[in-house]
Every structure is written in structure tokens, then in C-alpha cells.
XYZ file of C-alpha atoms in Angstrom:
672
model
C 140.822 84.003 160.426
C 144.265 84.734 160.718
C 145.984 85.350 156.828
C 148.684 81.465 158.508
C 145.350 79.695 158.074
C 143.508 81.288 155.795
C 146.591 80.427 152.927
C 146.779 76.952 154.985
C 143.482 76.434 154.028
C 143.547 77.574 150.832
C 146.239 74.554 149.440
C 144.132 71.963 151.976
C 140.635 72.252 150.184
C 141.845 71.227 145.969
C 144.049 68.434 148.260
C 140.890 67.831 149.901
C 139.233 67.715 146.659
C 141.949 65.272 145.406
C 141.521 62.284 148.317
C 137.941 62.040 147.924
C 137.248 61.611 144.390
C 140.860 59.800 144.993
C 139.293 57.140 146.756
C 135.558 57.580 146.839
C 134.565 58.694 143.206
C 134.662 55.396 142.198
C 131.721 55.847 144.115
C 129.699 58.732 143.780
C 127.601 60.110 141.127
C 129.437 62.549 138.011
C 127.477 65.580 139.645
C 129.415 64.483 143.141
C 132.010 64.023 141.619
C 131.695 67.378 140.621
C 130.705 69.272 142.739
C 133.376 68.230 144.826
C 136.366 68.978 142.815
C 134.579 72.631 141.325
C 133.790 73.475 145.606
C 136.841 72.849 146.432
C 138.554 75.053 143.345
C 135.994 77.752 144.021
C 136.340 77.640 147.435
C 140.690 78.114 147.027
C 139.460 81.337 145.203
C 136.990 82.848 147.493
C 139.208 82.294 150.306
C 142.584 83.818 147.620
C 140.438 86.969 147.090
C 140.508 87.300 151.125
C 144.311 86.702 151.657
C 144.652 89.179 149.025
C 142.710 91.508 150.643
C 144.244 91.256 154.077
C 147.305 92.064 151.910
C 146.146 95.271 150.455
C 145.193 96.645 153.836
C 148.969 95.145 155.402
C 151.854 98.483 155.232
C 154.115 97.732 152.724
C 156.661 97.626 155.550
C 155.506 94.664 156.852
C 154.762 91.801 154.410
C 157.954 90.263 154.475
C 156.706 89.161 158.136
C 154.255 87.398 156.358
C 156.129 83.913 156.307
C 154.120 81.474 158.165
C 156.433 78.381 158.702
C 153.551 75.605 159.925
C 156.521 72.786 161.446
C 160.080 72.038 161.336
C 160.077 69.372 157.876
C 163.379 67.793 158.245
C 166.635 68.401 160.190
C 170.129 66.306 159.209
C 173.043 68.546 161.064
C 172.337 72.135 159.937
C 170.405 71.401 157.050
C 166.810 72.042 158.199
C 163.678 72.252 156.126
C 160.208 74.148 157.943
C 157.356 73.765 156.431
C 156.186 76.730 155.484
C 154.196 79.629 153.737
C 155.035 83.265 153.168
C 152.541 85.563 151.369
C 153.420 89.103 150.037
C 152.528 90.630 146.354
C 154.289 88.479 144.222
C 152.554 86.066 145.564
C 148.964 87.356 145.512
C 149.289 87.741 142.076
C 150.109 84.268 141.081
C 147.248 82.538 143.845
C 144.189 85.167 142.518
C 146.242 83.419 138.484
C 146.445 80.440 139.149
C 142.917 79.698 141.181
C 140.462 82.266 139.517
C 141.869 80.458 136.607
C 141.783 77.115 137.631
C 138.246 77.535 138.930
C 136.919 78.466 135.443
C 139.101 75.577 134.117
C 137.107 73.358 136.616
C 133.727 74.582 135.176
C 134.916 74.473 131.759
C 136.104 70.464 132.322
C 131.982 69.842 133.174
C 131.033 70.218 130.219
C 133.403 69.048 128.121
C 134.232 65.930 129.906
C 130.438 65.352 130.519
C 130.627 61.601 128.509
C 134.158 60.847 129.157
C 135.122 57.838 130.375
C 137.203 58.258 133.687
C 135.390 61.653 135.077
C 136.333 61.273 138.472
C 139.370 59.627 137.339
C 140.515 63.515 134.890
C 138.923 65.884 138.491
C 140.817 63.548 140.673
C 144.302 64.979 139.095
C 142.958 68.617 138.989
C 142.609 68.944 142.249
C 146.183 67.068 142.750
C 147.307 69.761 140.373
C 145.763 72.985 141.890
C 147.602 71.869 145.195
C 151.119 70.992 143.814
C 150.841 74.536 141.698
C 149.639 76.733 145.349
C 152.690 74.880 147.407
C 155.012 75.458 144.298
C 153.831 79.113 144.484
C 153.209 79.570 148.503
C 156.782 77.990 149.684
C 158.917 79.817 151.502
C 161.848 77.498 150.433
C 163.201 75.641 147.770
C 162.688 72.734 149.002
C 159.414 72.936 149.888
C 158.794 74.391 146.692
C 160.889 72.117 144.286
C 158.338 69.849 146.502
C 155.801 71.423 144.793
C 157.328 71.329 141.117
C 157.972 67.847 141.123
C 154.305 67.448 142.536
C 152.345 70.273 138.408
C 155.508 68.183 136.743
C 154.362 64.250 138.018
C 150.170 65.860 137.300
C 151.160 67.187 133.677
C 152.383 63.314 132.916
C 149.081 61.774 134.240
C 146.800 64.779 132.526
C 149.186 64.769 129.342
C 147.967 60.610 129.197
C 144.569 60.459 130.807
C 143.518 58.856 127.653
C 145.945 55.763 128.561
C 144.928 53.245 125.763
C 145.932 55.946 123.585
C 149.165 55.455 122.119
C 150.557 59.097 120.986
C 149.261 60.227 124.467
C 151.361 57.710 126.384
C 154.279 58.819 124.633
C 153.638 62.170 125.803
C 153.219 61.756 128.848
C 156.728 60.022 129.218
C 158.387 62.692 126.901
C 156.949 65.294 129.377
C 158.218 63.958 132.030
C 161.512 62.069 130.902
C 162.648 65.800 129.425
C 161.271 68.091 132.585
C 162.761 65.789 134.807
C 165.702 66.824 132.655
C 165.845 70.768 133.850
C 164.521 69.415 136.939
C 168.346 67.923 137.511
C 169.974 71.064 137.311
C 166.429 72.693 139.812
C 168.746 70.433 142.439
C 171.783 71.071 141.768
C 170.809 75.065 142.233
C 169.269 73.973 145.645
C 172.322 72.015 146.693
C 174.314 75.443 145.817
C 172.441 77.765 147.480
C 173.036 75.699 151.227
C 176.332 75.388 150.529
C 176.814 78.895 149.886
C 174.330 80.389 151.502
C 173.956 77.532 154.475
C 169.895 77.754 154.172
C 167.339 77.112 151.184
C 164.568 79.731 153.250
C 164.339 82.923 150.645
C 164.471 85.681 153.597
C 167.558 84.145 154.839
C 169.115 83.368 150.846
C 167.711 87.181 149.575
C 168.932 89.100 152.251
C 172.603 87.158 152.289
C 172.835 87.589 148.291
C 172.077 91.153 148.916
C 175.799 91.417 151.004
C 177.402 90.093 148.143
C 178.971 92.044 145.398
C 177.469 92.619 141.181
C 179.842 89.701 139.106
C 181.147 91.218 135.762
C 179.009 89.985 133.244
C 181.748 87.123 131.248
C 182.415 85.495 134.688
C 180.685 82.412 135.751
C 180.801 83.032 140.094
C 178.922 80.994 143.105
C 175.806 82.886 141.896
C 175.403 82.944 138.141
C 176.684 78.790 139.007
C 172.429 79.014 141.003
C 171.042 81.294 138.867
C 172.213 79.137 135.474
C 171.804 76.255 137.143
C 167.837 77.819 138.302
C 166.934 79.017 134.373
C 167.480 75.007 133.424
C 164.872 73.503 135.636
C 162.681 77.038 134.103
C 163.456 76.493 130.643
C 162.664 71.186 131.844
C 158.680 73.354 133.274
C 158.533 76.629 130.741
C 159.354 74.999 127.466
C 161.886 76.384 126.523
C 164.873 76.099 123.906
C 166.133 73.496 123.466
C 163.824 71.779 126.271
C 160.647 72.816 124.356
C 159.742 69.626 122.519
C 157.299 68.388 125.082
C 154.919 70.497 124.733
C 153.209 70.401 121.627
C 153.334 66.395 122.289
C 151.447 67.877 125.518
C 148.580 68.587 123.391
C 147.601 65.174 123.039
C 146.180 65.690 126.724
C 142.148 66.780 126.925
C 141.901 70.882 126.074
C 140.565 72.153 129.625
C 143.943 70.022 130.917
C 146.047 72.422 127.976
C 144.970 75.440 128.723
C 145.515 74.821 132.258
C 148.525 73.532 132.929
C 150.193 74.225 130.105
C 148.963 77.728 128.826
C 147.710 79.129 132.842
C 149.490 78.154 134.876
C 151.943 74.969 135.574
C 154.505 75.952 131.754
C 154.937 79.727 133.469
C 156.107 78.089 136.876
C 159.504 79.161 135.196
C 158.762 81.995 135.398
C 157.113 82.986 138.037
C 160.600 81.364 139.785
C 163.165 83.569 137.750
C 160.879 86.581 138.318
C 161.017 85.647 142.916
C 164.453 84.376 142.793
C 165.506 88.577 141.188
C 167.371 89.791 144.575
C 170.257 86.154 142.727
C 170.036 87.193 139.057
C 170.597 90.610 139.002
C 173.566 90.519 140.999
C 174.650 88.114 138.051
C 174.141 89.364 134.490
C 175.803 86.916 133.008
C 172.807 84.658 133.825
C 170.506 87.081 133.433
C 172.381 87.848 129.398
C 171.667 83.481 128.603
C 167.503 84.142 129.846
C 167.241 86.951 127.534
C 169.095 85.689 124.602
C 167.547 82.040 124.776
C 163.892 83.856 125.391
C 164.207 85.728 122.206
C 165.642 82.607 119.902
C 162.503 80.769 121.708
C 159.627 83.664 121.169
C 160.653 83.621 117.629
C 161.910 79.782 116.939
C 158.693 79.164 118.305
C 156.335 81.824 116.415
C 158.120 80.267 112.701
C 156.595 76.630 113.303
C 153.071 77.949 114.341
C 153.130 79.442 110.978
C 152.675 76.176 109.248
C 150.470 73.951 111.380
C 147.483 73.041 110.525
C 145.586 71.047 113.849
C 144.402 74.333 116.076
C 145.697 73.209 119.485
C 149.495 73.299 117.574
C 148.931 76.193 116.750
C 148.197 77.538 120.458
C 150.913 75.260 121.892
C 153.215 77.142 119.390
C 151.671 80.277 120.565
C 152.445 79.016 124.808
C 156.134 78.559 124.001
C 157.240 81.835 121.973
C 155.095 84.380 125.132
C 156.510 82.073 127.070
C 159.882 83.569 126.009
C 158.614 86.951 125.825
C 158.185 86.476 129.528
C 161.743 85.338 129.991
C 163.166 88.634 127.301
C 161.650 90.557 129.912
C 162.753 89.189 133.123
C 166.372 88.055 131.283
C 166.505 92.929 130.944
C 165.528 93.048 134.016
C 162.438 93.889 133.395
C 161.048 91.092 136.155
C 158.138 93.906 136.572
C 156.510 92.967 132.249
C 157.553 90.094 132.783
C 154.866 89.282 135.251
C 152.257 91.788 134.067
C 152.739 89.496 130.742
C 152.547 86.300 132.469
C 148.851 87.625 133.758
C 147.655 88.285 130.673
C 148.938 85.708 128.828
C 146.731 83.671 131.539
C 144.103 85.485 130.007
C 143.518 84.933 126.556
C 145.011 81.837 126.120
C 143.183 80.263 128.107
C 140.866 81.677 126.704
C 141.793 80.659 122.963
C 142.626 76.934 124.862
C 138.899 76.894 125.456
C 137.964 78.548 122.876
C 139.471 75.791 120.079
C 137.999 73.159 122.895
C 134.335 74.385 121.726
C 135.129 74.360 118.227
C 136.287 70.461 118.317
C 133.274 69.911 120.610
C 130.812 71.424 118.240
C 132.915 69.265 115.026
C 132.475 65.564 117.165
C 136.809 66.055 117.596
C 137.965 67.127 114.325
C 141.186 69.795 114.861
C 142.267 70.241 111.228
C 141.873 73.736 110.631
C 141.811 73.194 106.859
C 138.990 71.252 107.712
C 136.567 74.018 109.323
C 135.604 77.062 108.460
C 132.027 79.635 108.226
C 131.252 78.787 112.287
C 131.302 82.515 112.494
C 127.567 82.591 112.454
C 127.036 78.494 114.004
C 128.943 79.074 117.050
C 129.278 83.155 117.812
C 129.480 82.776 120.905
C 132.861 80.872 120.898
C 133.356 82.734 117.542
C 133.272 86.247 118.960
C 135.297 85.037 122.263
C 138.494 83.665 120.573
C 138.014 86.793 118.766
C 138.474 89.087 121.868
C 142.525 86.235 122.870
C 142.624 86.799 119.202
C 142.543 90.514 119.095
C 144.470 90.485 122.834
C 147.624 88.533 121.693
C 148.642 89.778 118.264
C 148.396 92.671 120.573
C 146.184 95.255 119.689
C 145.420 97.974 121.891
C 143.298 98.754 123.998
C 143.537 94.876 125.023
C 145.202 92.929 127.517
C 148.015 91.469 125.705
C 149.353 95.288 124.012
C 150.068 96.492 127.701
C 151.824 93.692 128.559
C 153.960 92.717 125.225
C 154.856 96.881 124.405
C 155.917 96.519 128.066
C 158.633 93.831 127.689
C 159.611 95.226 124.393
C 160.336 98.661 125.297
C 161.755 97.513 128.364
C 164.520 95.074 125.733
C 165.666 98.436 123.823
C 165.323 100.674 126.396
C 166.589 99.503 129.557
C 170.587 99.510 130.593
C 170.404 95.243 129.856
C 168.587 95.398 126.740
C 169.645 95.229 122.677
C 168.420 96.672 120.041
C 168.644 93.024 119.000
C 166.502 91.821 121.190
C 163.723 94.707 120.525
C 164.071 93.283 117.159
C 163.310 89.482 117.602
C 160.949 90.074 119.521
C 159.277 92.844 117.066
C 159.668 90.370 114.787
C 157.980 87.964 117.092
C 155.080 89.861 117.271
C 154.499 89.872 113.197
C 155.225 86.365 113.083
C 151.946 86.062 116.307
C 149.609 88.336 115.128
C 149.483 86.149 111.795
C 149.266 82.475 112.354
C 146.740 83.116 115.277
C 144.508 85.452 112.194
C 145.365 82.900 110.318
C 143.887 80.680 112.067
C 140.823 82.661 112.409
C 140.467 83.180 109.374
C 140.456 79.197 108.670
C 137.772 78.081 111.135
C 135.213 80.875 111.301
C 135.922 82.514 107.804
C 135.608 81.582 104.258
C 133.554 78.648 102.231
C 133.477 75.987 104.578
C 135.527 72.386 104.450
C 133.532 70.004 106.458
C 131.913 67.458 105.440
C 128.223 66.908 105.790
C 127.898 65.035 108.280
C 129.586 67.432 110.074
C 128.396 69.990 109.647
C 125.154 68.683 110.104
C 126.189 68.165 113.750
C 127.504 71.482 113.925
C 126.384 73.010 117.178
C 127.447 75.445 120.323
C 128.564 74.124 123.882
C 127.410 73.719 126.116
C 127.021 77.351 129.389
C 129.468 75.016 131.681
C 131.893 75.774 128.945
C 130.683 79.221 127.346
C 130.282 81.078 130.482
C 134.209 80.600 131.571
C 135.434 81.981 127.468
C 133.068 85.042 128.183
C 134.067 85.218 131.674
C 137.986 84.741 130.361
C 137.011 87.005 127.709
C 136.353 90.653 129.932
C 139.358 89.501 131.927
C 141.544 89.567 128.544
C 140.457 93.028 127.924
C 140.488 94.899 131.347
C 143.252 92.952 132.633
C 145.892 95.045 131.076
C 144.378 98.392 132.328
C 146.598 97.074 136.225
C 149.503 97.955 133.995
C 149.074 101.035 131.740
C 152.649 101.951 130.640
C 154.576 105.422 131.977
C 153.681 106.812 128.711
C 150.552 107.126 127.961
C 149.571 107.253 131.875
C 151.229 110.942 132.034
C 148.171 111.772 129.016
C 144.995 110.203 131.375
C 146.928 110.789 134.578
C 146.993 107.002 136.087
C 150.107 105.723 136.778
C 151.343 101.384 136.581
C 149.253 100.514 139.147
C 150.713 96.574 138.062
C 154.177 98.435 138.571
C 154.120 99.787 141.707
C 151.961 97.392 143.714
C 155.314 94.648 142.706
C 157.995 97.475 143.817
C 158.565 96.257 147.233
C 159.380 92.051 145.124
C 161.973 94.368 142.553
C 163.848 95.930 144.738
C 165.952 96.605 141.470
C 164.158 99.586 139.114
C 164.622 98.585 135.270
C 167.548 101.533 134.007
C 166.343 103.512 130.745
C 169.658 103.887 128.911
C 170.506 107.553 127.274
C 168.332 106.342 124.726
C 165.084 106.125 126.120
C 163.265 108.665 125.338
C 159.247 109.343 125.363
C 159.476 110.184 121.789
C 161.235 106.657 121.697
C 158.380 104.609 123.258
C 156.070 106.741 121.124
C 157.878 105.483 118.541
C 158.153 101.905 119.431
C 154.477 101.353 120.254
C 153.547 102.927 116.749
C 155.917 100.738 114.873
C 154.625 97.762 117.504
C 150.809 98.583 116.418
C 152.181 99.138 112.576
C 153.789 95.407 113.086
C 150.431 94.033 114.182
C 148.317 95.961 111.550
C 150.284 93.577 109.220
C 150.670 90.655 110.998
C 146.039 90.774 109.874
C 146.502 92.286 106.974
C 148.860 89.548 105.524
C 146.535 86.321 107.305
C 143.715 87.957 105.512
C 145.022 88.680 101.958
C 146.274 85.066 101.895
C 143.154 83.070 103.656
C 140.240 85.095 102.692
C 140.858 87.499 99.745
C 143.328 85.036 97.295
C 142.982 82.255 98.672
C 144.903 80.718 95.612
C 148.850 82.843 97.113
C 149.552 80.211 100.126
C 148.767 77.341 97.381
C 151.817 79.360 94.390
C 154.436 80.315 98.092
C 153.771 76.875 99.259
C 155.386 75.430 95.806
C 157.612 78.531 95.611
C 159.815 77.416 99.025
C 158.557 73.691 99.552
C 162.457 73.218 101.439
C 161.709 76.055 103.755
C 157.595 75.018 103.899
C 157.896 71.389 104.628
C 161.361 72.362 107.452
C 158.615 74.170 109.303
C 155.557 71.976 108.902
C 158.403 69.687 110.065
C 159.881 71.211 113.431
C 163.357 72.171 112.162
C 163.359 68.568 113.010
C 164.313 68.821 116.407
C 162.191 65.548 117.659
C 164.079 63.343 114.790
C 167.585 65.380 115.677
C 166.788 64.104 119.382
C 165.999 60.206 118.599
C 168.454 60.115 116.445
C 171.012 61.559 118.667
C 169.527 61.026 122.504
C 166.312 58.804 122.269
C 168.094 55.948 119.789
C 171.953 56.034 121.671
C 170.028 56.154 125.302
C 168.155 53.027 123.498
C 171.523 51.495 122.333
C 172.944 51.944 124.795
C 170.485 50.726 127.566
C 170.491 47.458 124.619
C 174.497 46.506 125.442
C 173.334 47.007 128.676
C 170.519 44.162 129.223
C 172.703 42.254 127.259
C 175.033 42.029 130.025
C 172.912 41.823 132.115
C 171.882 38.866 130.590
C 174.973 37.497 129.494
C 177.308 38.318 132.703
C 174.963 38.643 135.266
C 172.909 36.541 134.787
C 174.778 34.094 133.055
C 177.149 34.526 136.958
C 173.428 33.459 138.843
C 172.731 30.699 136.175
C 176.342 29.683 136.383
C 176.884 29.599 139.573
C 173.842 27.803 140.416
C 174.409 24.954 137.250
C 178.351 24.238 139.632
C 176.046 24.253 141.912
C 174.209 21.287 141.473
C 175.900 19.646 139.594
C 178.464 19.819 142.185
C 175.047 17.997 144.587
C 174.552 15.644 141.590
C 178.069 14.510 141.986
C 178.734 14.125 145.611
C 175.361 12.897 146.034
C 176.831 10.085 143.405
C 179.491 9.863 145.170
C 177.983 9.938 148.930
C 175.569 6.553 147.655
C 177.981 4.165 145.810
C 180.906 4.885 147.790
C 180.180 6.208 151.241
C 176.775 4.474 152.322
C 178.419 1.489 150.109
C 181.153 1.886 152.606
C 179.242 3.359 155.954
C 177.476 0.195 154.996
C 179.786 -2.770 154.548
C 182.459 -1.575 157.547
C 181.983 -0.012 160.641
C 185.384 0.994 161.419
C 184.073 3.843 158.661
C 181.176 4.149 160.273
C 182.624 5.254 164.153
C 185.096 7.260 161.536
C 183.223 9.118 160.308
C 180.252 9.898 162.877
C 182.263 12.849 164.414
C 181.905 14.546 161.098
C 178.930 13.955 160.319
C 177.687 15.480 163.915
C 179.093 18.341 163.144
C 176.717 19.301 159.543
C 174.036 20.278 162.246
C 172.183 22.913 159.601
C 172.650 25.597 162.535
C 174.283 28.826 161.676
C 175.121 30.033 165.268
C 177.518 26.161 165.600
C 178.830 26.949 162.404
C 179.740 30.452 163.074
C 180.643 29.895 166.870
C 183.381 26.951 164.477
C 184.251 29.969 162.368
C 184.963 31.767 165.348
C 186.881 29.034 167.392
C 189.586 28.512 163.960
C 189.898 32.511 163.763
C 190.882 31.663 167.255
C 193.654 29.596 166.737
C 194.779 30.685 163.807
C 195.842 34.154 165.890
C 196.781 32.239 168.939
C 199.647 29.359 166.471
C 200.609 33.857 165.254
C 201.117 34.427 168.637
C 202.533 31.544 170.298
C 205.093 31.585 167.114
């Protein structure tokens, strides 16, 4: 099978699973639904491995030729959009992440959702999501990417609102859908501007033409800067960046596997992937890149500060996801696209692990999600404990786990690259310390210390089935070894190993990061040590607060009540949005509804009333005057006969009379 057919099959298999379960799932057994959903995704993963192996065998100079147009999709004048896929090094990384993590989450879902109503519906949505995400990352043009982009947005709405009888879940689904539409509007404008500027929406054509443009100076907003800013607006919605991050924490209302798949490992990384894919445009728009870096850094520290005091285990991880996405954009914003994608890959492992681990905890406790009502679970659910511990150490940035390598690479490039700045590094470093603190806070409150569970809950605590724990163990291994593919140069010199990940993606990111004069090896070692020290400080502080001195958090909370309340209420951003936007929109809607009822409907109803009234008067006159006269006077009857004969009810006759009248009028004026 050639590569073109392999890629098409990878995409169509989840679509087939969606169609089978969507059309027949109600009649199929639970086992058949599970087999259909998992087999379609598993086969996609195997074919993705096959495609990746072919990519590795392809000479680097020929990889750009791996673009396949299957058919002409849209043609309107000069506008042409093909249904086609492209496969390069960046796509190869993404396709393995999406299909591999997706397959593990499908297996996990079989155990987690086993007793849920609408089981077949859940897997139907999950397969549709896989199809949409694969279209997004494989598309060879902006319009087809936008189709996948909208598809994952739709699936997000369906999966977040899966428990649609629960009001909070239904509201969260609508919130995600609406907020994403705001970002998608920017993406739509960007695609239009790209076609207007380059005359094409094909990636290769656009990027080749972009290379003929000159660099737009920092502080100016030319056409390339405008395109990149509009693209980034789309990314802020899909990847939950300030100010469009508010949908992701509420998305935790959906089933936990949804949180792991869509809101940790795949969908929310779509914005990062899109920015990295368009690196040829962004490198020519330094103003847009600076905006990306600043928004990423602010999001990283903003979301991390909220995560410090959250008590819902999934909400802690949700704000952690927002923060980690900020790190990825920080890397892309300073030109370190490889570092951003590297962190995307490693984050997929340990964040999917942590979300699925939290689901295992919730499953063990019969639905409890408040970490204040847990404790002492370490020896009761050992597999869940040690796998989540691996994920926590990885995300905190301790060597030699995956998170250390990818996060340190971003921090170093934020400090030392020509597009970086020490202030960006400082914000990222502080956010890293917060990450270590709130993650170990979650671990200590969940698995250590005294039990705070009720007797009934504690009596029924049990480890999750193998279908749930096996994916946890696989992801734990990935959280350890995934970072070894991107060992920094400063460490690689000691062990004679190069940065394989960076070397692999070099052809995609043609503009390597330029290190400024202060980026010496000694400085990199120093900052690496500072990063580890900050992570260790976060760990020790969390241990002091939640294991050694349990009264300390309460004392600090009382002492800094205002700050604690602000963080606990998430800076009241949702309330501010409600007051300034949502309620104003509702007020406008109420005003428009009144206008519709009073003016539009009033006009229609008024005309109907006038017609009825006129008809009643006409009928009255007809009965008492005309009919009376006709019955009493043959002369009047015969005089009215020709007029009555004209009222045939045939529209063609009325049209003929109208045309005849017009002809007569025109003839009259011409004769004059």
C-alpha cells in the first residue's frame, strides 16, 4: 500500500467507526460497540506507525513532495480547494500522538464508561473526534484544516455535554462552543486574507510565496502580521489562552476520558500545531510573534496561580493544562517552534496520564472529586498512585523525566534567543514553581496523610480494572522516556548524543533559533540548575503545607483572605464576562425580541387584522347592498356582470391585465 492510500485509510477508519456505531450502535451489544470503536482507532495507530516508518526512509529533500490531492473539492473562479493530505516531519509527530494517545484512551474508556447510559453514543462522538483531528493535522490547505478545526469544536461540544440531563454539563458544552466560535472568526478572516494576499490556500504555495516577502519591522502591522494575529486569535480559542481560556476549566463537566483526550492531549494543542505549521509566516511578522510569546507567558502564570487553590482534582489539572499550553506558545513566540512541539508531545503523555489517573481515583471513590475529602489512598490503589506520581514528577520538571527536557528547552530559548527576554524566562520560571507546588499539593492531599473519606466511601475503595490501569502504565513509561528524544545540546555534549527531535524537525522549521551573545553554555547550566531548584522548592513547600504542618494553609488563608478568595474565585473572570458581555448580549436579545414581537409580528398581525376587518366590511356591504341591488335590479346585475367576470382567481389573467395596463399607460405617454 502506497503512502497516499495509507494516509487516507488512517483518516477513514475512525469515520467508519463513527458511522457503524452512530447508525447501528443502539442495536449492537456493548462488546461490539467497544470492538468497533477501539479497533478502528487501533488500526489507525498501526497504519500511522507504518506511514512514519516510510517517512523515515524518505530522503529529506523529497519529503516536501509527500502531498496528495485526492479530488477537486471546491472551485469558484480563481478559488480552488482540493481535498488533500500532506505528510512531513511535523505531521508525523502529530499523527503518532493523536492516534497513539487516542487508542489508549479508547481502551481506558471501555472500563470507565462501562455502566454509563449512552455508551454507544460516547464512542460515536469519540470516533468522530479522531476523524476530525486527523483531518486537521493532515490537511494540505487552510480550508480543509478549518473543516477539521470546526469538527473537533463540534465534538468538544458533544462530549463535554455528554451528560446533557445535567444542567452544568449542558451549559459547559454551550460555553465551549460559543467561546471557540469567537476564536474561529479570527481564523476565518485569516483564511480569507491569505487567499486575497497569495491567491491560494495551499500550504506549500502560500509558504513558498511568503519566502519572497521581506521581514516586517517590529511594531508595524503589515499584511503578514495581520494574517498571523488573526491566526493566533483562532489559536487562543482552540488552545485556551487568555482571554479565551474560560471554556476549558468548565469542560471538566464531561467524562474524564474526554478531559484526557480532547482537553489535554490533542484538541487543545491544535492551536499550537497551527502556529507551528505556519512558522514560515510568523518568522516574517515579529510583532505577531511577540504577541504570541507575551500571551503564552501571561497565560502560563495566570492559570498556574488559579491552580494553587483549586480543590476539584480535575479542575487542578484543567488549569494546569491551560498553563502548559501557555508554555508551548511561549516557545513558539520566541522562535523555538521545535521546543514548543516537543513540549506538546511530552505533555500529551503525562497530562493524559494525570487525567486518566484522576479518573481512576474518582472511580475508586464512587464519584468523589474533592481532594479535601480524600487522603491515605497510596496503599489502596497502588497502580493509580505510582503512575500519577510519575506524571506529577514529569510535569513538575524533575530530571530525567520528559517534562524536564521539554520545559527546560522552552525556558532556555525564552532567555537566550534573540526574540527572547529575561522577563519572559522569569515569568516562565515562576509558573514552573507554581506548577510543582499545586501538583504535589494534589498528590499529598489525595494519596498521603490521614484519610478524610467517609466510612462508607473508604469501605468501597478499590483499584480500577485492567482496562483502565494498563493505559496508565503505558503512559507512565512514555512520561519517562519521551523526553530522551530531545536531550539539550549542553547535556548531549557530555553523553555524545545529539538532540534527535530537533534534528528531525529541522526541515519543517527552516529558521533555527538564534542564540544571543549572553547564551553561553555556563549560563544554560546555571538556568537549568535554577529550574530544578525551583521545582524542588515547590515540592518542599507543598510537603510543608500539606504533610508536615497542616495548620499552616489555614493560617495563611485567614491572613491573606482577600488573595485566597480572589484565586479561589478565579479572579472573577467569568463574572466579569457575564456582566460585560453575556448579560449585555441577553439584554440586547430581549430588546430585539420585543422589537420582533412589537414591530415585526405587530406589523404582520396588524395587516392580518386589517385584511379580516376589510373582508368583514366588504362582506357586509356585499350582502346588504350589492346582493340586495342585484336581486332587486336587473340593470345593476347586468352592469356588474363584466366586472365580476374579471375576478377569475387565475394569477395568469391578473398578470395579463397588469401587463396590458402598463402597455396602455406607456402608449399613452408615448403618444403625448
